[in-house]
mmCIF file of C-alpha atoms in Angstrom:
data_model
loop_
_atom_site.group_PDB
_atom_site.id
_atom_site.type_symbol
_atom_site.label_atom_id
_atom_site.label_comp_id
_atom_site.label_asym_id
_atom_site.label_seq_id
_atom_site.Cartn_x
_atom_site.Cartn_y
_atom_site.Cartn_z
ATOM 1 C CA MET Z 1 10.605 -26.041 5.723
ATOM 2 C CA THR Z 2 6.930 -25.146 5.808
ATOM 3 C CA PRO Z 3 6.358 -21.565 4.628
ATOM 4 C CA GLN Z 4 5.058 -19.133 7.207
ATOM 5 C CA HIS Z 5 1.375 -18.288 7.310
ATOM 6 C CA ILE Z 6 0.714 -14.761 5.951
ATOM 7 C CA GLY Z 7 -2.064 -12.703 7.496
ATOM 8 C CA ILE Z 8 -3.590 -9.890 5.440
ATOM 9 C CA VAL Z 9 -5.164 -7.017 7.361
ATOM 10 C CA ALA Z 10 -7.459 -5.773 4.613
ATOM 11 C CA CYS Z 11 -9.010 -2.340 4.287
ATOM 12 C CA SER Z 12 -10.211 -1.747 0.720
ATOM 13 C CA ALA Z 13 -11.309 -4.752 -1.308
ATOM 14 C CA GLU Z 14 -9.574 -4.067 -4.621
ATOM 15 C CA GLY Z 15 -6.142 -3.453 -3.121
ATOM 16 C CA ALA Z 16 -6.397 -6.440 -0.795
ATOM 17 C CA ALA Z 17 -7.563 -8.659 -3.657
ATOM 18 C CA LEU Z 18 -4.628 -7.626 -5.851
ATOM 19 C CA CYS Z 19 -2.222 -8.360 -3.007
ATOM 20 C CA TYR Z 20 -3.811 -11.761 -2.392
ATOM 21 C CA ARG Z 21 -3.750 -12.652 -6.083
ATOM 22 C CA THR Z 22 -0.085 -11.678 -6.281
ATOM 23 C CA LEU Z 23 0.788 -13.889 -3.321
ATOM 24 C CA CYS Z 24 -0.924 -16.851 -4.938
ATOM 25 C CA ALA Z 25 0.295 -16.250 -8.490
ATOM 26 C CA GLU Z 26 3.922 -15.522 -7.636
ATOM 27 C CA GLY Z 27 4.262 -18.126 -4.918
ATOM 28 C CA ALA Z 28 4.722 -20.755 -7.587
ATOM 29 C CA ALA Z 29 8.097 -19.306 -8.600
ATOM 30 C CA LEU Z 30 9.364 -20.019 -5.096
ATOM 31 C CA LEU Z 31 7.461 -23.168 -4.160
ATOM 32 C CA GLY Z 32 6.515 -24.965 -7.379
ATOM 33 C CA PRO Z 33 3.467 -25.140 -9.642
ATOM 34 C CA HIS Z 34 0.241 -23.878 -8.051
ATOM 35 C CA ALA Z 35 1.927 -23.555 -4.654
ATOM 36 C CA HIS Z 36 1.875 -20.604 -2.302
ATOM 37 C CA PRO Z 37 2.137 -20.056 1.456
ATOM 38 C CA GLU Z 38 -0.936 -20.291 3.628
ATOM 39 C CA VAL Z 39 -2.767 -16.958 3.450
ATOM 40 C CA SER Z 40 -5.596 -15.647 5.606
ATOM 41 C CA LEU Z 41 -7.409 -12.333 5.179
ATOM 42 C CA HIS Z 42 -9.597 -10.398 7.559
ATOM 43 C CA SER Z 43 -11.492 -7.246 6.680
ATOM 44 C CA LEU Z 44 -13.638 -4.878 8.661
ATOM 45 C CA SER Z 45 -15.899 -2.465 6.808
ATOM 46 C CA LEU Z 46 -14.115 0.151 4.698
ATOM 47 C CA ALA Z 47 -16.744 2.626 5.912
ATOM 48 C CA ASP Z 48 -15.440 2.265 9.473
ATOM 49 C CA TYR Z 49 -11.928 3.151 8.331
ATOM 50 C CA VAL Z 50 -13.134 6.106 6.245
ATOM 51 C CA ALA Z 51 -15.129 7.505 9.152
ATOM 52 C CA ALA Z 52 -12.089 7.322 11.429
ATOM 53 C CA LEU Z 53 -9.846 8.915 8.792
ATOM 54 C CA ASP Z 54 -12.328 11.730 8.242
ATOM 55 C CA ARG Z 55 -12.202 12.447 11.987
ATOM 56 C CA ASN Z 56 -8.399 12.176 11.913
ATOM 57 C CA ASP Z 57 -8.822 9.607 14.678
ATOM 58 C CA MET Z 58 -5.716 7.482 14.331
ATOM 59 C CA GLN Z 59 -6.459 5.568 17.520
ATOM 60 C CA ALA Z 60 -9.727 4.372 15.983
ATOM 61 C CA VAL Z 61 -7.855 3.333 12.826
ATOM 62 C CA ALA Z 62 -5.329 1.456 14.960
ATOM 63 C CA ASP Z 63 -8.099 -0.271 16.907
ATOM 64 C CA LEU Z 64 -9.633 -1.521 13.665
ATOM 65 C CA MET Z 65 -6.284 -2.810 12.434
ATOM 66 C CA LEU Z 66 -5.632 -4.525 15.754
ATOM 67 C CA THR Z 67 -9.036 -6.202 15.675
ATOM 68 C CA SER Z 68 -8.077 -7.831 12.398
ATOM 69 C CA ALA Z 69 -4.553 -8.577 13.627
ATOM 70 C CA ARG Z 70 -5.810 -10.415 16.691
ATOM 71 C CA LYS Z 71 -8.263 -12.505 14.709
ATOM 72 C CA LEU Z 72 -5.557 -13.439 12.215
ATOM 73 C CA ALA Z 73 -3.183 -14.360 15.035
ATOM 74 C CA LEU Z 74 -5.837 -16.622 16.547
ATOM 75 C CA ILE Z 75 -6.087 -18.646 13.347
ATOM 76 C CA GLY Z 76 -2.343 -19.061 13.057
ATOM 77 C CA ALA Z 77 -0.887 -16.201 11.016
ATOM 78 C CA ASP Z 78 2.851 -15.912 11.672
ATOM 79 C CA PHE Z 79 3.194 -12.316 10.492
ATOM 80 C CA LEU Z 80 0.970 -9.593 9.075
ATOM 81 C CA ILE Z 81 0.770 -7.243 6.114
ATOM 82 C CA CYS Z 82 -1.684 -4.478 5.306
ATOM 83 C CA PRO Z 83 -2.189 -3.702 1.603
ATOM 84 C CA ASP Z 84 -3.433 -0.210 2.344
ATOM 85 C CA ASN Z 85 -0.994 2.675 2.480
ATOM 86 C CA THR Z 86 -3.296 5.265 4.019
ATOM 87 C CA ILE Z 87 -3.985 3.495 7.302
ATOM 88 C CA HIS Z 88 -0.273 3.059 7.958
ATOM 89 C CA GLN Z 89 -0.583 6.530 9.505
ATOM 90 C CA ALA Z 90 -1.744 4.616 12.576
ATOM 91 C CA PHE Z 91 1.032 2.029 12.472
ATOM 92 C CA HIS Z 92 2.925 3.545 15.412
ATOM 93 C CA LEU Z 93 -0.175 2.894 17.521
ATOM 94 C CA VAL Z 94 -0.589 -0.634 16.182
ATOM 95 C CA GLU Z 95 2.884 -2.105 16.396
ATOM 96 C CA PRO Z 96 3.387 -1.950 20.202
ATOM 97 C CA HIS Z 97 0.146 -3.877 20.794
ATOM 98 C CA SER Z 98 0.206 -6.290 17.867
ATOM 99 C CA PRO Z 99 0.158 -10.018 18.561
ATOM 100 C CA ARG Z 100 2.311 -10.634 15.477
ATOM 101 C CA PRO Z 101 5.125 -8.805 13.646
ATOM 102 C CA TRP Z 102 4.376 -6.790 10.504
ATOM 103 C CA LEU Z 103 5.953 -5.790 7.245
ATOM 104 C CA HIS Z 104 5.473 -2.031 6.762
ATOM 105 C CA ILE Z 105 4.404 -1.213 3.205
ATOM 106 C CA ALA Z 106 6.309 2.081 2.996
ATOM 107 C CA GLU Z 107 9.515 0.478 4.306
ATOM 108 C CA VAL Z 108 9.224 -2.179 1.605
ATOM 109 C CA VAL Z 109 8.743 0.485 -1.083
ATOM 110 C CA ALA Z 110 11.585 2.638 0.248
ATOM 111 C CA GLN Z 111 13.921 -0.355 0.180
ATOM 112 C CA ALA Z 112 12.967 -1.101 -3.430
ATOM 113 C CA ALA Z 113 13.471 2.555 -4.414
ATOM 114 C CA ALA Z 114 16.947 2.603 -2.900
ATOM 115 C CA GLN Z 115 17.895 -0.693 -4.529
ATOM 116 C CA ARG Z 116 16.804 0.630 -7.931
ATOM 117 C CA GLY Z 117 18.851 3.779 -7.512
ATOM 118 C CA TYR Z 118 16.028 6.320 -7.369
ATOM 119 C CA ARG Z 119 16.638 9.511 -5.426
ATOM 120 C CA ARG Z 120 13.561 11.738 -5.739
ATOM 121 C CA LEU Z 121 10.166 10.078 -5.507
ATOM 122 C CA GLY Z 122 6.745 11.450 -6.334
ATOM 123 C CA ILE Z 123 4.094 10.329 -3.840
ATOM 124 C CA THR Z 124 0.590 9.500 -5.038
ATOM 125 C CA GLY Z 125 -2.391 8.086 -3.168
ATOM 126 C CA THR Z 126 -5.423 9.236 -1.226
ATOM 127 C CA HIS Z 127 -5.397 12.785 0.126
ATOM 128 C CA TRP Z 128 -4.950 11.322 3.624
ATOM 129 C CA LEU Z 129 -1.827 9.465 2.527
ATOM 130 C CA VAL Z 130 -0.272 12.230 0.445
ATOM 131 C CA ASN Z 131 -0.749 14.757 3.239
ATOM 132 C CA SER Z 132 0.826 12.403 5.790
ATOM 133 C CA GLU Z 133 4.417 11.589 6.715
ATOM 134 C CA VAL Z 134 4.100 7.859 5.977
ATOM 135 C CA TYR Z 135 6.319 7.979 2.887
ATOM 136 C CA PRO Z 136 8.473 11.065 3.573
ATOM 137 C CA GLU Z 137 9.683 9.505 6.828
ATOM 138 C CA LYS Z 138 10.488 6.079 5.386
ATOM 139 C CA LEU Z 139 12.158 7.538 2.292
ATOM 140 C CA ALA Z 140 14.187 10.039 4.319
ATOM 141 C CA ALA Z 141 15.507 7.190 6.448
ATOM 142 C CA ARG Z 142 17.207 5.924 3.289
ATOM 143 C CA GLY Z 143 18.368 9.327 2.132
ATOM 144 C CA LEU Z 144 15.617 9.691 -0.468
ATOM 145 C CA GLN Z 145 13.441 12.722 -1.186
ATOM 146 C CA ALA Z 146 9.637 12.726 -1.329
ATOM 147 C CA VAL Z 147 7.692 15.121 -3.547
ATOM 148 C CA ARG Z 148 3.973 15.678 -3.105
ATOM 149 C CA PRO Z 149 1.709 16.586 -6.049
ATOM 150 C CA SER Z 150 0.020 19.983 -6.198
ATOM 151 C CA GLU Z 151 -3.190 20.470 -4.247
ATOM 152 C CA ALA Z 152 -5.230 20.227 -7.450
ATOM 153 C CA ASP Z 153 -3.529 16.984 -8.434
ATOM 154 C CA ARG Z 154 -3.973 15.559 -4.934
ATOM 155 C CA ASP Z 155 -7.679 16.313 -5.022
ATOM 156 C CA ALA Z 156 -8.117 14.834 -8.484
ATOM 157 C CA ILE Z 157 -6.418 11.531 -7.782
ATOM 158 C CA GLY Z 158 -7.980 11.313 -4.333
ATOM 159 C CA HIS Z 159 -11.455 11.480 -5.858
ATOM 160 C CA ILE Z 160 -10.578 8.917 -8.518
ATOM 161 C CA ILE Z 161 -9.323 6.508 -5.881
ATOM 162 C CA MET Z 162 -12.252 6.813 -3.484
ATOM 163 C CA ASP Z 163 -15.061 7.258 -6.019
ATOM 164 C CA GLU Z 164 -13.859 4.842 -8.699
ATOM 165 C CA LEU Z 165 -10.920 2.556 -8.013
ATOM 166 C CA VAL Z 166 -11.987 1.200 -4.621
ATOM 167 C CA ASN Z 167 -15.283 0.289 -6.289
ATOM 168 C CA GLY Z 168 -13.611 -1.483 -9.209
ATOM 169 C CA THR Z 169 -14.441 1.271 -11.710
ATOM 170 C CA PHE Z 170 -11.684 2.021 -14.235
ATOM 171 C CA LYS Z 171 -12.142 4.881 -16.710
ATOM 172 C CA PRO Z 172 -9.843 5.939 -19.591
ATOM 173 C CA GLU Z 173 -10.147 9.574 -18.555
ATOM 174 C CA SER Z 174 -8.921 8.667 -15.073
ATOM 175 C CA VAL Z 175 -5.871 6.960 -16.550
ATOM 176 C CA ALA Z 176 -5.196 10.160 -18.493
ATOM 177 C CA ARG Z 177 -5.520 12.227 -15.312
ATOM 178 C CA PHE Z 178 -3.020 10.030 -13.503
ATOM 179 C CA GLN Z 179 -0.650 10.315 -16.454
ATOM 180 C CA HIS Z 180 -0.946 14.108 -16.192
ATOM 181 C CA VAL Z 181 -0.128 13.981 -12.472
ATOM 182 C CA PHE Z 182 2.854 11.711 -13.085
ATOM 183 C CA THR Z 183 4.094 14.059 -15.820
ATOM 184 C CA ASN Z 184 3.882 16.985 -13.418
ATOM 185 C CA LEU Z 185 5.967 15.025 -10.913
ATOM 186 C CA LYS Z 186 8.509 14.250 -13.625
ATOM 187 C CA ASP Z 187 8.680 17.955 -14.445
ATOM 188 C CA ALA Z 188 9.304 18.572 -10.732
ATOM 189 C CA GLY Z 189 12.464 16.483 -10.952
ATOM 190 C CA CYS Z 190 11.198 13.112 -9.772
ATOM 191 C CA ASP Z 191 12.936 10.039 -11.161
ATOM 192 C CA ALA Z 192 10.164 7.630 -10.126
ATOM 193 C CA VAL Z 193 6.673 7.669 -8.650
ATOM 194 C CA VAL Z 194 5.337 5.754 -5.659
ATOM 195 C CA MET Z 195 1.916 4.308 -6.356
ATOM 196 C CA GLY Z 196 1.009 4.765 -2.716
ATOM 197 C CA CYS Z 197 -2.523 3.501 -2.993
ATOM 198 C CA THR Z 198 -2.913 -0.221 -3.532
ATOM 199 C CA GLU Z 199 -5.574 0.359 -6.209
ATOM 200 C CA ILE Z 200 -3.467 2.611 -8.464
ATOM 201 C CA PRO Z 201 -1.646 -0.403 -10.020
ATOM 202 C CA LEU Z 202 -5.008 -1.527 -11.371
ATOM 203 C CA ILE Z 203 -4.826 1.301 -13.939
ATOM 204 C CA MET Z 204 -1.190 2.474 -13.951
ATOM 205 C CA SER Z 205 2.117 0.696 -14.582
ATOM 206 C CA ASP Z 206 5.476 1.239 -16.245
ATOM 207 C CA ALA Z 207 3.717 0.523 -19.546
ATOM 208 C CA ASN Z 208 1.587 3.688 -19.468
ATOM 209 C CA SER Z 209 3.465 5.935 -17.027
ATOM 210 C CA PRO Z 210 5.869 8.760 -17.972
ATOM 211 C CA LEU Z 211 7.929 7.818 -14.885
ATOM 212 C CA PRO Z 212 9.134 4.461 -13.541
ATOM 213 C CA THR Z 213 6.604 3.227 -11.001
ATOM 214 C CA LEU Z 214 6.909 1.635 -7.575
ATOM 215 C CA ASP Z 215 3.903 -0.658 -7.180
ATOM 216 C CA SER Z 216 3.300 -0.744 -3.429
ATOM 217 C CA THR Z 217 0.794 -3.599 -3.681
ATOM 218 C CA ARG Z 218 2.979 -6.079 -5.511
ATOM 219 C CA LEU Z 219 6.157 -5.020 -3.728
ATOM 220 C CA LEU Z 220 4.479 -5.767 -0.392
ATOM 221 C CA ALA Z 221 3.226 -9.137 -1.616
ATOM 222 C CA ARG Z 222 6.680 -10.087 -2.893
ATOM 223 C CA ALA Z 223 8.307 -9.067 0.376
ATOM 224 C CA ALA Z 224 5.773 -11.188 2.236
ATOM 225 C CA LEU Z 225 6.494 -14.172 0.019
ATOM 226 C CA ALA Z 226 10.215 -13.796 0.611
ATOM 227 C CA ARG Z 227 9.685 -13.639 4.354
ATOM 228 C CA ALA Z 228 7.316 -16.592 4.331
ATOM 229 C CA VAL Z 229 9.843 -18.850 2.630
ATOM 230 C CA GLY Z 230 12.814 -17.566 4.620
ATOM 231 C CA ARG Z 231 14.550 -15.494 1.955
#
């Protein structure tokens, strides 16, 4: 059986690159040395997405996502993924008009959380994402609780993501700030933390986190691999 062709609807470069690298690196475990499914990526300018998010214009976000989706469908993608949590706020406007089916990043993370036995999840990501219902809705559907960081913590990590991580800048003091946020979530009764920005795994992991982490980027890539090979 030929693996299905994975289409990546990219938004920010670092998150999309990590997802792509994971698909290629971990495909070998399923398909043999150096093998991975066919992968195509399309990206419009991040600035266009940011402008739409700043206006809270979800239809504009959806239109951008659909532009990429249609181009990926034209070159043969069988299904689509988007390694960007924030723009999933527009997913309900995308799915009815999409030329191909999608894997939803928050559904993938919620499934992993339930399988690992977590019950109360801290949500981290951009301020757009943390203030949204993307994760609370998907977690609640599995009987799981979502906990948002304080306003100060949301602002701090939001600035780190948009001013540093999306530009490939990784600072020790930013790692320390994330660790502080994760500790606050642990103190709030969380038993794990959702890294709900696809760049956060570039500086945080189980190795340096006070809470178990759910890496949305790699979880999405692994779910896509499983789908591509029919597992």
